[in-house]
Short mmCIF file of N, CA, C and O in Angstrom, two decimals:
data_model
loop_
_atom_site.label_atom_id
_atom_site.label_comp_id
_atom_site.label_asym_id
_atom_site.label_seq_id
_atom_site.Cartn_x
_atom_site.Cartn_y
_atom_site.Cartn_z
N ILE A 1 1.78 -58.68 129.54
CA ILE A 1 2.17 -59.99 130.64
C ILE A 1 3.48 -59.60 130.55
O ILE A 1 3.76 -59.75 132.16
N MET A 2 4.30 -57.99 129.96
CA MET A 2 5.48 -57.33 130.51
C MET A 2 5.17 -56.90 131.39
O MET A 2 6.04 -56.62 132.50
N GLN A 3 3.96 -56.14 131.81
CA GLN A 3 3.59 -55.09 132.82
C GLN A 3 3.82 -55.96 134.15
O GLN A 3 3.87 -55.39 134.96
N SER A 4 3.67 -56.90 134.35
CA SER A 4 3.12 -58.01 135.65
C SER A 4 4.51 -58.25 135.87
O SER A 4 4.51 -58.80 136.96
N ILE A 5 5.66 -58.49 135.53
CA ILE A 5 7.11 -58.39 135.93
C ILE A 5 7.61 -57.37 136.94
O ILE A 5 7.11 -55.95 136.59
N PRO A 6 8.01 -56.96 138.20
CA PRO A 6 7.95 -56.54 139.21
C PRO A 6 9.01 -55.25 138.86
O PRO A 6 9.75 -54.09 139.25
N ASP A 7 10.07 -56.30 137.69
CA ASP A 7 11.91 -55.73 138.08
C ASP A 7 11.62 -54.58 136.95
O ASP A 7 10.77 -54.45 136.35
N LEU A 8 11.92 -53.32 136.91
CA LEU A 8 12.64 -52.09 135.75
C LEU A 8 12.86 -53.65 134.59
O LEU A 8 14.27 -53.96 135.12
N LEU A 9 12.80 -53.51 133.08
CA LEU A 9 13.09 -54.11 132.49
C LEU A 9 13.42 -52.57 131.38
O LEU A 9 12.48 -51.83 130.50
N LEU A 10 14.72 -52.81 130.38
CA LEU A 10 15.27 -51.25 129.76
C LEU A 10 15.42 -52.44 128.08
O LEU A 10 15.88 -53.74 128.39
N ARG A 11 15.20 -51.91 127.39
CA ARG A 11 15.57 -52.19 125.65
C ARG A 11 16.77 -51.41 125.87
O ARG A 11 16.74 -50.02 125.69
N ILE A 12 17.86 -51.63 125.48
CA ILE A 12 19.46 -50.91 125.87
C ILE A 12 19.91 -51.27 124.71
O ILE A 12 20.31 -52.22 124.43
N ARG A 13 20.31 -50.20 123.64
CA ARG A 13 21.50 -50.61 122.37
C ARG A 13 22.60 -50.96 123.36
O ARG A 13 23.40 -51.11 123.96
N SER A 14 23.73 -51.33 122.26
CA SER A 14 24.79 -52.12 122.48
C SER A 14 25.64 -50.74 123.34
O SER A 14 26.60 -51.20 124.33
N ASP A 15 25.54 -49.41 122.81
CA ASP A 15 26.56 -48.94 123.57
C ASP A 15 25.98 -47.99 124.57
O ASP A 15 26.59 -47.73 125.12
N GLY A 16 24.89 -48.40 125.32
CA GLY A 16 24.29 -48.07 126.31
C GLY A 16 23.17 -47.18 126.38
O GLY A 16 22.18 -46.37 127.67
N ILE A 17 23.01 -46.93 125.60
CA ILE A 17 21.65 -46.07 125.38
C ILE A 17 20.11 -46.85 125.11
O ILE A 17 19.76 -47.59 124.93
N CYS A 18 19.62 -46.29 126.25
CA CYS A 18 17.91 -46.69 126.61
C CYS A 18 17.21 -46.26 125.11
O CYS A 18 16.46 -45.15 125.11
N LEU A 19 16.48 -47.16 125.07
CA LEU A 19 15.47 -46.97 123.75
C LEU A 19 13.81 -47.19 124.16
O LEU A 19 12.82 -46.33 123.57
N ASP A 20 13.88 -48.39 125.14
CA ASP A 20 12.56 -48.38 125.88
C ASP A 20 12.62 -48.91 126.97
O ASP A 20 14.07 -49.52 127.70
N MET A 21 11.73 -49.04 128.07
CA MET A 21 11.40 -49.49 129.45
C MET A 21 9.99 -49.85 129.78
O MET A 21 8.93 -49.62 129.21
N VAL A 22 9.94 -50.99 130.35
CA VAL A 22 8.61 -51.25 131.19
C VAL A 22 9.12 -51.27 132.68
O VAL A 22 9.86 -51.73 133.31
N GLU A 23 8.45 -50.13 132.65
CA GLU A 23 7.83 -49.83 134.55
C GLU A 23 7.53 -50.59 135.46
O GLU A 23 6.71 -51.02 135.11
N SER A 24 8.33 -50.81 136.70
CA SER A 24 7.72 -50.87 138.03
C SER A 24 6.89 -50.26 138.53
O SER A 24 7.18 -49.00 138.42
N ASP A 25 6.17 -50.47 139.67
CA ASP A 25 5.82 -49.07 140.75
C ASP A 25 6.52 -48.24 141.36
O ASP A 25 6.35 -46.89 141.33
N TRP A 26 7.99 -48.45 141.19
CA TRP A 26 8.83 -47.65 142.59
C TRP A 26 9.73 -46.72 141.47
O TRP A 26 10.46 -46.28 141.93
N VAL A 27 9.91 -47.30 140.26
CA VAL A 27 10.71 -46.73 139.15
C VAL A 27 10.76 -45.86 139.58
O VAL A 27 11.38 -44.87 139.11
N GLU A 28 8.68 -44.68 139.35
CA GLU A 28 8.98 -43.58 139.02
C GLU A 28 9.72 -42.91 140.32
O GLU A 28 9.75 -41.10 140.01
N GLU A 29 9.93 -43.15 141.27
CA GLU A 29 10.59 -42.85 142.09
C GLU A 29 12.26 -42.41 141.75
O GLU A 29 12.60 -41.57 142.30
N ILE A 30 12.43 -43.10 140.93
CA ILE A 30 13.61 -42.63 140.24
C ILE A 30 13.89 -41.99 139.07
O ILE A 30 14.52 -40.94 139.56
N ARG A 31 13.45 -41.70 138.39
CA ARG A 31 13.52 -40.90 136.96
C ARG A 31 12.01 -41.67 135.88
O ARG A 31 11.62 -42.30 136.29
N SER A 32 11.91 -40.09 135.78
CA SER A 32 10.93 -40.28 134.42
C SER A 32 10.93 -41.15 133.84
O SER A 32 12.28 -41.23 132.75
N ARG A 33 10.14 -41.76 132.62
CA ARG A 33 10.34 -42.07 131.26
C ARG A 33 10.91 -41.70 130.07
O ARG A 33 11.90 -41.68 130.09
N GLU A 34 10.55 -40.26 130.07
CA GLU A 34 11.24 -38.76 129.35
C GLU A 34 12.95 -38.90 130.45
O GLU A 34 13.67 -38.85 129.25
N GLU A 35 13.53 -38.98 130.66
CA GLU A 35 14.73 -39.10 131.69
C GLU A 35 15.47 -40.53 130.92
O GLU A 35 16.55 -40.27 131.30
N VAL A 36 14.71 -41.44 131.34
CA VAL A 36 15.70 -42.28 130.98
C VAL A 36 15.30 -43.12 129.52
O VAL A 36 16.82 -42.91 128.98
N ILE A 37 14.65 -43.02 128.19
CA ILE A 37 14.46 -43.10 126.62
C ILE A 37 15.47 -41.99 126.24
O ILE A 37 15.67 -40.46 126.32
N GLY A 38 16.23 -42.27 126.02
CA GLY A 38 17.73 -41.92 125.03
C GLY A 38 18.73 -41.33 125.67
O GLY A 38 19.57 -40.92 124.99
N ASN A 39 18.86 -41.96 127.03
CA ASN A 39 20.07 -41.44 127.44
C ASN A 39 20.89 -42.65 127.73
O ASN A 39 20.47 -44.23 127.78
N ASN A 40 21.43 -42.94 128.38
CA ASN A 40 23.02 -44.05 128.42
C ASN A 40 22.98 -44.08 129.77
O ASN A 40 22.57 -43.54 130.51
N ILE A 41 22.83 -45.77 129.94
CA ILE A 41 22.68 -46.45 131.73
C ILE A 41 23.61 -46.02 132.37
O ILE A 41 23.60 -45.74 133.62
N LEU A 42 24.84 -45.29 131.95
CA LEU A 42 26.34 -44.98 132.52
C LEU A 42 25.97 -43.55 133.18
O LEU A 42 26.16 -43.50 134.25
N ASP A 43 24.71 -42.85 132.90
CA ASP A 43 24.37 -41.94 133.24
C ASP A 43 23.58 -41.65 134.33
O ASP A 43 23.20 -40.68 134.86
N LEU A 44 22.75 -43.04 133.73
CA LEU A 44 21.33 -43.08 134.65
C LEU A 44 21.39 -43.67 136.01
O LEU A 44 20.77 -43.69 137.34
N LEU A 45 22.69 -44.43 135.90
CA LEU A 45 22.57 -45.07 137.07
C LEU A 45 23.88 -45.12 137.48
O LEU A 45 25.08 -44.88 136.95
N PRO A 46 24.02 -45.50 139.27
CA PRO A 46 25.14 -45.43 139.90
C PRO A 46 26.37 -46.06 139.09
O PRO A 46 26.27 -47.33 138.46
N SER A 47 27.73 -45.81 138.74
CA SER A 47 28.41 -46.60 138.07
C SER A 47 29.03 -47.50 137.56
O SER A 47 29.09 -48.18 136.81
N ALA A 48 28.77 -48.47 139.02
CA ALA A 48 28.85 -50.01 139.40
C ALA A 48 27.34 -50.33 139.08
O ALA A 48 28.18 -51.34 137.40
N LEU A 49 26.92 -50.35 138.89
CA LEU A 49 25.52 -50.74 138.41
C LEU A 49 25.54 -50.59 136.62
O LEU A 49 24.80 -51.61 136.15
N GLY A 50 25.70 -49.09 136.37
CA GLY A 50 25.51 -48.82 135.10
C GLY A 50 26.55 -50.21 134.62
O GLY A 50 26.09 -50.52 133.10
N LEU A 51 27.59 -49.90 134.70
CA LEU A 51 28.92 -50.41 133.94
C LEU A 51 28.56 -52.56 134.01
O LEU A 51 28.79 -53.13 133.22
N GLN A 52 27.88 -52.40 135.41
CA GLN A 52 27.64 -54.25 135.08
C GLN A 52 26.24 -54.49 134.60
O GLN A 52 26.76 -55.71 134.14
N ARG A 53 25.69 -53.87 134.39
CA ARG A 53 24.73 -53.42 133.14
C ARG A 53 25.01 -53.68 131.77
O ARG A 53 25.01 -54.53 130.78
N LEU A 54 26.19 -52.57 131.33
CA LEU A 54 26.51 -52.79 130.42
C LEU A 54 27.78 -54.04 130.30
O LEU A 54 27.63 -54.28 128.46
N GLU A 55 28.56 -54.65 130.80
CA GLU A 55 29.30 -55.39 130.09
C GLU A 55 28.24 -56.43 129.76
O GLU A 55 28.44 -57.50 129.02
N ALA A 56 26.90 -56.96 130.59
CA ALA A 56 26.27 -58.44 130.66
C ALA A 56 25.43 -57.82 129.23
O ALA A 56 25.33 -58.93 128.51
N ILE A 57 25.48 -56.69 128.86
CA ILE A 57 24.91 -56.57 127.65
C ILE A 57 25.90 -57.49 126.26
O ILE A 57 25.69 -57.34 125.62
N GLN A 58 27.00 -56.91 126.22
CA GLN A 58 28.26 -56.62 125.42
C GLN A 58 28.71 -58.64 125.91
O GLN A 58 28.68 -59.21 124.45
N LYS A 59 28.42 -59.09 127.02
CA LYS A 59 28.81 -60.38 126.59
C LYS A 59 27.67 -61.18 126.18
O LYS A 59 27.82 -62.09 125.48
N ALA A 60 26.18 -60.98 126.01
CA ALA A 60 25.22 -61.44 125.27
C ALA A 60 25.21 -60.89 123.95
O ALA A 60 25.26 -61.93 123.50
N LEU A 61 25.92 -60.23 123.55
CA LEU A 61 26.07 -59.71 122.58
C LEU A 61 27.14 -60.91 121.44
O LEU A 61 27.29 -61.16 120.48
N GLN A 62 27.83 -60.96 121.91
CA GLN A 62 29.63 -61.83 122.01
C GLN A 62 29.47 -62.97 121.94
O GLN A 62 29.34 -63.98 120.75
N THR A 63 28.27 -63.52 122.89
CA THR A 63 28.29 -64.98 123.03
C THR A 63 27.25 -65.81 122.31
O THR A 63 26.55 -66.71 122.13
N GLY A 64 25.98 -64.55 122.30
CA GLY A 64 24.79 -65.12 122.03
C GLY A 64 23.62 -65.90 122.88
O GLY A 64 22.54 -66.13 122.86
N ASN A 65 24.55 -65.39 124.22
CA ASN A 65 23.82 -66.24 125.81
C ASN A 65 22.68 -65.22 126.36
O ASN A 65 23.48 -64.08 126.66
N ILE A 66 21.77 -65.47 126.99
CA ILE A 66 21.09 -64.88 127.68
C ILE A 66 22.30 -64.57 129.03
O ILE A 66 22.47 -65.10 129.63
N GLN A 67 22.28 -63.36 129.44
CA GLN A 67 22.59 -63.06 131.07
C GLN A 67 21.74 -62.37 132.26
O GLN A 67 20.80 -61.75 131.60
N MET A 68 22.21 -63.48 132.96
CA MET A 68 21.36 -62.44 134.11
C MET A 68 22.37 -62.39 135.15
O MET A 68 23.62 -62.84 135.54
N TYR A 69 21.92 -61.48 135.80
CA TYR A 69 22.88 -60.76 137.26
C TYR A 69 21.81 -60.04 138.29
O TYR A 69 20.33 -59.86 137.63
N GLU A 70 21.89 -60.29 139.36
CA GLU A 70 21.21 -59.50 140.24
C GLU A 70 21.95 -58.26 140.80
O GLU A 70 22.70 -57.82 140.75
N GLN A 71 21.18 -57.67 141.05
CA GLN A 71 21.52 -56.41 141.76
C GLN A 71 20.37 -55.12 142.72
O GLN A 71 19.56 -56.12 143.01
N GLN A 72 21.25 -54.58 143.51
CA GLN A 72 20.10 -53.85 144.70
C GLN A 72 20.40 -52.23 144.37
O GLN A 72 21.74 -51.98 144.10
N LEU A 73 19.38 -51.66 143.78
CA LEU A 73 19.05 -50.26 144.37
C LEU A 73 18.67 -49.52 145.33
O LEU A 73 17.27 -50.13 145.20
N GLU A 74 19.18 -48.84 145.88
CA GLU A 74 18.38 -47.90 147.41
C GLU A 74 18.00 -46.70 146.07
O GLU A 74 18.29 -46.27 145.17
N VAL A 75 16.22 -46.21 146.91
CA VAL A 75 15.40 -45.72 146.04
C VAL A 75 14.43 -44.97 147.30
O VAL A 75 13.67 -45.62 148.24
N ASN A 76 15.36 -44.08 148.19
CA ASN A 76 14.53 -42.89 148.93
C ASN A 76 14.77 -43.79 150.43
O ASN A 76 13.89 -44.16 151.20
N GLY A 77 15.78 -44.33 150.63
CA GLY A 77 16.45 -45.35 151.75
C GLY A 77 15.91 -46.83 151.87
O GLY A 77 15.49 -47.45 152.62
N VAL A 78 15.24 -46.85 150.37
CA VAL A 78 14.61 -48.85 150.44
C VAL A 78 15.43 -49.08 149.78
O VAL A 78 15.22 -48.76 147.91
N ILE A 79 15.77 -50.29 149.90
CA ILE A 79 16.75 -51.54 149.06
C ILE A 79 16.27 -51.68 148.39
O ILE A 79 15.26 -52.75 148.93
N HIS A 80 15.81 -52.25 146.87
CA HIS A 80 15.29 -52.80 145.85
C HIS A 80 16.01 -53.90 145.65
O HIS A 80 16.80 -53.79 145.30
N ASP A 81 15.78 -55.30 145.62
CA ASP A 81 16.32 -56.29 144.60
C ASP A 81 16.15 -56.14 143.18
O ASP A 81 14.55 -56.72 143.02
N GLU A 82 16.52 -56.22 142.34
CA GLU A 82 16.54 -57.19 141.00
C GLU A 82 17.40 -57.96 140.37
O GLU A 82 18.35 -58.18 140.67
#
């Protein structure tokens, strides 16, 4: 089921380190799985997007509630909505 979701899904520790990912078709154009796993999202994403994701993680851990947000990521001149 997870493979059918078109968005990029990351399992991320509270400090921003990526533990796992479920790739979408266009993700390979950005970074390989090997480049993502074990690295911090602040080093992998544009700073505003990385901070947004890390803030959502921290809020989820503090409140126990699911956090949802949308973002746009440009890949090879094409805007992708997540």
